[in-house]
Coordinates of C-alpha atoms in Angstrom, one line a residue:
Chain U
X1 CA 1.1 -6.4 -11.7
X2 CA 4.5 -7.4 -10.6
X3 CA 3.5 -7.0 -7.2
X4 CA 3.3 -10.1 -5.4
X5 CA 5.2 -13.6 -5.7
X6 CA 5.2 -16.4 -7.1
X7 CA 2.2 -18.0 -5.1
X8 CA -0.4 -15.3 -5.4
X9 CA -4.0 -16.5 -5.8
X10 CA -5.6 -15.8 -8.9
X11 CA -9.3 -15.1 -9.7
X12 CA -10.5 -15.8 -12.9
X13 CA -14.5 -14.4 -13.7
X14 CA -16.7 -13.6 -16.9
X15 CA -16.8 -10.0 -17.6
X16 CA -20.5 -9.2 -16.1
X17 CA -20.3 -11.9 -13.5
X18 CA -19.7 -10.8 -9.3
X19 CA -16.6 -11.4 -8.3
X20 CA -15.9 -12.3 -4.5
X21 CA -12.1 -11.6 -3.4
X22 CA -11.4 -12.8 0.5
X23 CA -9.1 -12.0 2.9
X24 CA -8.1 -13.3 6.4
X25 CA -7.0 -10.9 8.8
X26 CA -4.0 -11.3 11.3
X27 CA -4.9 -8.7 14.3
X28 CA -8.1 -9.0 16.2
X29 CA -7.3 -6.0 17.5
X30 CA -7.2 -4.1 14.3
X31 CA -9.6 -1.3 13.7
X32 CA -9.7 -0.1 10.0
X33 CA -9.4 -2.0 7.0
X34 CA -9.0 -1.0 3.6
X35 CA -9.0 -2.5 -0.1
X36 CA -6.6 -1.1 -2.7
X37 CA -6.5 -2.2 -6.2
X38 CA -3.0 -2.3 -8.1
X39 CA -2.9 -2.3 -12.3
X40 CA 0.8 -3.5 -13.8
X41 CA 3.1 -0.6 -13.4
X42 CA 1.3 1.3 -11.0
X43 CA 0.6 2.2 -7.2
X44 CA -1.8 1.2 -5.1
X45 CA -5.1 2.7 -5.5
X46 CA -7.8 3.0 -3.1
X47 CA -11.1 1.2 -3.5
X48 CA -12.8 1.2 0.0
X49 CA -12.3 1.0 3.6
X50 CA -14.1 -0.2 6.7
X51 CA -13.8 0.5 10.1
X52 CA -14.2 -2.2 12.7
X53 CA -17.6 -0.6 13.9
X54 CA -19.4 -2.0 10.8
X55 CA -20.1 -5.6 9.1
X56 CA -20.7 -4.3 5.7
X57 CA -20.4 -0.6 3.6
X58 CA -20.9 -0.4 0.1
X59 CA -19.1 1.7 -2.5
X60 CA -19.6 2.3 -6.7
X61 CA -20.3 -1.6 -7.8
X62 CA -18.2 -2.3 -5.1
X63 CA -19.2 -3.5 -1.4
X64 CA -16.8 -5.1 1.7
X65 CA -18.0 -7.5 4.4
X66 CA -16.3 -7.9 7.8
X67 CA -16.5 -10.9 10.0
X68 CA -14.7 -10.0 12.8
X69 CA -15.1 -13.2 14.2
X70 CA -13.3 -15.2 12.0
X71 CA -11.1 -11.9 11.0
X72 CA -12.2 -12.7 7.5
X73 CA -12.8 -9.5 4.9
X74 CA -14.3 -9.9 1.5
X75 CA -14.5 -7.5 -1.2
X76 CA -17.5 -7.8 -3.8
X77 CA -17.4 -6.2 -7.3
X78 CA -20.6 -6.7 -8.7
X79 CA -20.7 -6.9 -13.3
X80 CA -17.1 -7.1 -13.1
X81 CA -15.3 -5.2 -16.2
X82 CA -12.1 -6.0 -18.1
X83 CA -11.1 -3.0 -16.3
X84 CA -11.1 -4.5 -13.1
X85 CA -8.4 -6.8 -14.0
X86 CA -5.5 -6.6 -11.6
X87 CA -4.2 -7.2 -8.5
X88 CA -6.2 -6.5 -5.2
X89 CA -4.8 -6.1 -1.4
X90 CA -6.5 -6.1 1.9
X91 CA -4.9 -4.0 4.2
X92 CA -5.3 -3.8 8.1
X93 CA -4.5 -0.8 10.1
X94 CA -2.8 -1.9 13.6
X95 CA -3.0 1.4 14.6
X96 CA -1.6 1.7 18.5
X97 CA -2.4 -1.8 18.6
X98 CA 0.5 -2.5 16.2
X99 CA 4.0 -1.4 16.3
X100 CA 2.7 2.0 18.2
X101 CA 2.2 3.3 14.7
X102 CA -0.8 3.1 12.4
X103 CA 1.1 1.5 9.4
X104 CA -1.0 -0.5 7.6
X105 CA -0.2 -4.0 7.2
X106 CA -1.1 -6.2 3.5
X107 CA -2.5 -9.3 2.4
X108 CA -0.3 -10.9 -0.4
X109 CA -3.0 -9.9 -2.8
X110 CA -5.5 -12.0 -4.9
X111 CA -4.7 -11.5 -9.0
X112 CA -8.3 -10.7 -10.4
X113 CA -8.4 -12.0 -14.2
X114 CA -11.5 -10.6 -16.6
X115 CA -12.5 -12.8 -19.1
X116 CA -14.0 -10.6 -21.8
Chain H
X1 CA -4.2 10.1 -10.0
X2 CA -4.0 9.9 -6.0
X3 CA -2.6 13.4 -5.4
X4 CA 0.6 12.1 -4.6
X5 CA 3.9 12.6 -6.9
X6 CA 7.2 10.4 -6.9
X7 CA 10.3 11.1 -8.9
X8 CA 12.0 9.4 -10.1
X9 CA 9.7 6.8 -12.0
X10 CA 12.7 4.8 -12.5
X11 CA 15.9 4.0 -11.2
X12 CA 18.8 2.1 -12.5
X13 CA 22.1 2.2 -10.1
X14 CA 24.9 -0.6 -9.5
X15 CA 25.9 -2.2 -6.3
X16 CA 27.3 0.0 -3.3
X17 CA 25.7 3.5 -4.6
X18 CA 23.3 6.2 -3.0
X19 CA 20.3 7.1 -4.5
X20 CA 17.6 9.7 -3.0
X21 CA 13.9 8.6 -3.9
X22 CA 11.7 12.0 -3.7
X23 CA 7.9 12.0 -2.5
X24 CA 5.2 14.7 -2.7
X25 CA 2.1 14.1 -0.6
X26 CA -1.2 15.5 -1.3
X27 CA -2.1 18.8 -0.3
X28 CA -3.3 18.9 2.8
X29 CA -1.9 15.3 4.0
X30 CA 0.7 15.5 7.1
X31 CA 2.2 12.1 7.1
X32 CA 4.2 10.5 4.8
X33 CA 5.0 6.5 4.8
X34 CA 7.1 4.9 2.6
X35 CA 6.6 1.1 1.3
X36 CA 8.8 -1.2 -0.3
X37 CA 7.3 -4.1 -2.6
X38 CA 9.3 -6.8 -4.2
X39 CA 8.4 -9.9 -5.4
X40 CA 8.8 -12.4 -2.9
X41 CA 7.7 -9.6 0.4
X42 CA 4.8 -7.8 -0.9
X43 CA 4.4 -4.5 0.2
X44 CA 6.6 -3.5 3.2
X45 CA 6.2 -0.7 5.5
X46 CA 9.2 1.0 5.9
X47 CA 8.8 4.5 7.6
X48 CA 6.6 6.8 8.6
X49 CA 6.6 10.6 9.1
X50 CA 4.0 13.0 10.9
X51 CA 4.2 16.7 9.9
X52 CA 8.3 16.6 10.1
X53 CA 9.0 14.1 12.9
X54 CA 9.4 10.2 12.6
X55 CA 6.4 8.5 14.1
X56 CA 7.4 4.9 13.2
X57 CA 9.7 2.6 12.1
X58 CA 9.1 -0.8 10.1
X59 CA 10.9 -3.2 8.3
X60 CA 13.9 -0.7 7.4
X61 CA 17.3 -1.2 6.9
X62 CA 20.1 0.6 8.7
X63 CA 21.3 1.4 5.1
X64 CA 18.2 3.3 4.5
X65 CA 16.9 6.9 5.8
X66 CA 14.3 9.2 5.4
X67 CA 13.3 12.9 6.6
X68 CA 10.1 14.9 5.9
X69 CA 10.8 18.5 5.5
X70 CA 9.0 21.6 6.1
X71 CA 7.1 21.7 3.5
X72 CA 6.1 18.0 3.7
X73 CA 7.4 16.4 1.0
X74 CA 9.9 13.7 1.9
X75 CA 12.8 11.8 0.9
X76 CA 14.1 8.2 1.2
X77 CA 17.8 8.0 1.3
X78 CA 18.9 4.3 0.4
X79 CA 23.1 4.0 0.1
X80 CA 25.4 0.5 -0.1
X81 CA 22.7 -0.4 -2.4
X82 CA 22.6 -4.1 -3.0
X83 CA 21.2 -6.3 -5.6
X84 CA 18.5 -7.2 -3.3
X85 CA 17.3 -3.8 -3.4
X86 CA 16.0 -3.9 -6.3
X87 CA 12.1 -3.3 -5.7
X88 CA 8.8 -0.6 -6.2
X89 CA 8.7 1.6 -3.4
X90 CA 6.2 3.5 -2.6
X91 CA 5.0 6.4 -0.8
X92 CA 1.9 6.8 0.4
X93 CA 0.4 9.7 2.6
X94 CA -2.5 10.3 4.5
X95 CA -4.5 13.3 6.8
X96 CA -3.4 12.6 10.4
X97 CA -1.3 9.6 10.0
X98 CA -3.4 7.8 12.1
X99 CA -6.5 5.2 11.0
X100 CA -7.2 7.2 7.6
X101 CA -6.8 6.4 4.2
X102 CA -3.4 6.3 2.8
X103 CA -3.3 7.4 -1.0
X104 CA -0.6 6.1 -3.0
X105 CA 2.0 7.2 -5.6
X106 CA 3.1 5.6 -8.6
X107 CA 6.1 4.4 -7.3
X108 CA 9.9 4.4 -8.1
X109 CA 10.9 1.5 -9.7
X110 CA 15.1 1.0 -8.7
X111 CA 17.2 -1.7 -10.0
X112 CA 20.8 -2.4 -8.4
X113 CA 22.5 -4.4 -11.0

């Protein structure tokens, strides 16, 4: 979608294939992270979360990793679909840590590209 | 379909107007946030609101405003409009409004030409 800028990093995969989508992290202190998935024309939609109390939680052909030691977050989407195409954020929650608020915070997003 | 409504889905205005972006949040949900999203800043916090009161303030203008009312849907008051105003925002909205999900809307699309 026409979400991002110029510079956003694109993933290109064979429907069927796994797709691996990574994100680095800005807040050690951050507590809850979620991945939201954004088709052309549309809003954010949620995929997943995490909260910092786990390394890994799976979802519906979906599963995030957290490696809180390198603030690194990676979302897996195993036999990817041509409906999967589209544009995918990390998000971290700051909570108090933040701004005193528990806005959440995005990645610049990685365009996912199905190759039917 | 997240649950939460925006209206309008598009809006086209000229330089120096006021325009009144409307959210809905799910039921249930007491905070409200709003989000701008251009090209070249990705998605913005701008506000957020807990069950009528402002909890937090982000990247928002003086220009712009928002209030939630009492029956928790909110408005985002952007006036002096200028070209660079031109982006998606969002509003999003969530149970407590602290580390839960926030569920999107479709978004309001504006244009300042």
């Amino acid at each position: 979608g026409e979400s991002v800028g110029l510079h956003l990093p694109t993933l290109s995969v064979q429907e069927g294939d796994n797709s691996i989508i990574n994100c680095a992290y800005s807040n050690s202190a951050s507590d809850y992270f979620i991945w939201y998935k954004q088709e052309s024309g549309k809003g954010p939609q949620f995929i997943i979360d995490i909260r910092s109390n786990m390394d890994k939680r799976q979802g519906q052909r979906v599963t995030v990793l957290l490696n809180k030691t390198v603030k690194h977050l990676s979302l897996q989407i195993a036999a990817t679909q041509p409906g999967d195409s589209a544009v995918y954020f990390c998000a971290e929650n700051l909570g108090l840590s933040g701004a005193g608020s528990y806005q959440l915070t995005f990645g610049k997003g990685t365009k996912l590209s199905v190759i039917p | 379909d997240s649950g939460v409504t925006q209206t309008p889905k598009h809006l086209i205005t000229a330089t120096g107007q006021r325009v009144t972006l409307r959210c809905s949040p799910r039921s249930g949900d007491l905070s409200v946030y709003w989000y701008q999203q251009s090209l070249d800043q990705g998605l913005q916090f701008l506000i957020q609101y807990y069950n009528g009161e402002e909890r937090a303030k982000g990247n928002i203008l003086e220009r712009f405003s928002a209030q939630q009312f009492p029956d928790l849907h909110s408005e985002l008051n952007l006036s002096s409009l200028e070209l660079g105003d031109s982006a998606l925002y969002f509003c999003a909205s969530s149970v407590t409004g602290n580390t839960d999900t926030q569920y999107f809307g479709p978004g309001t699309r504006l244009t300042v030409l």
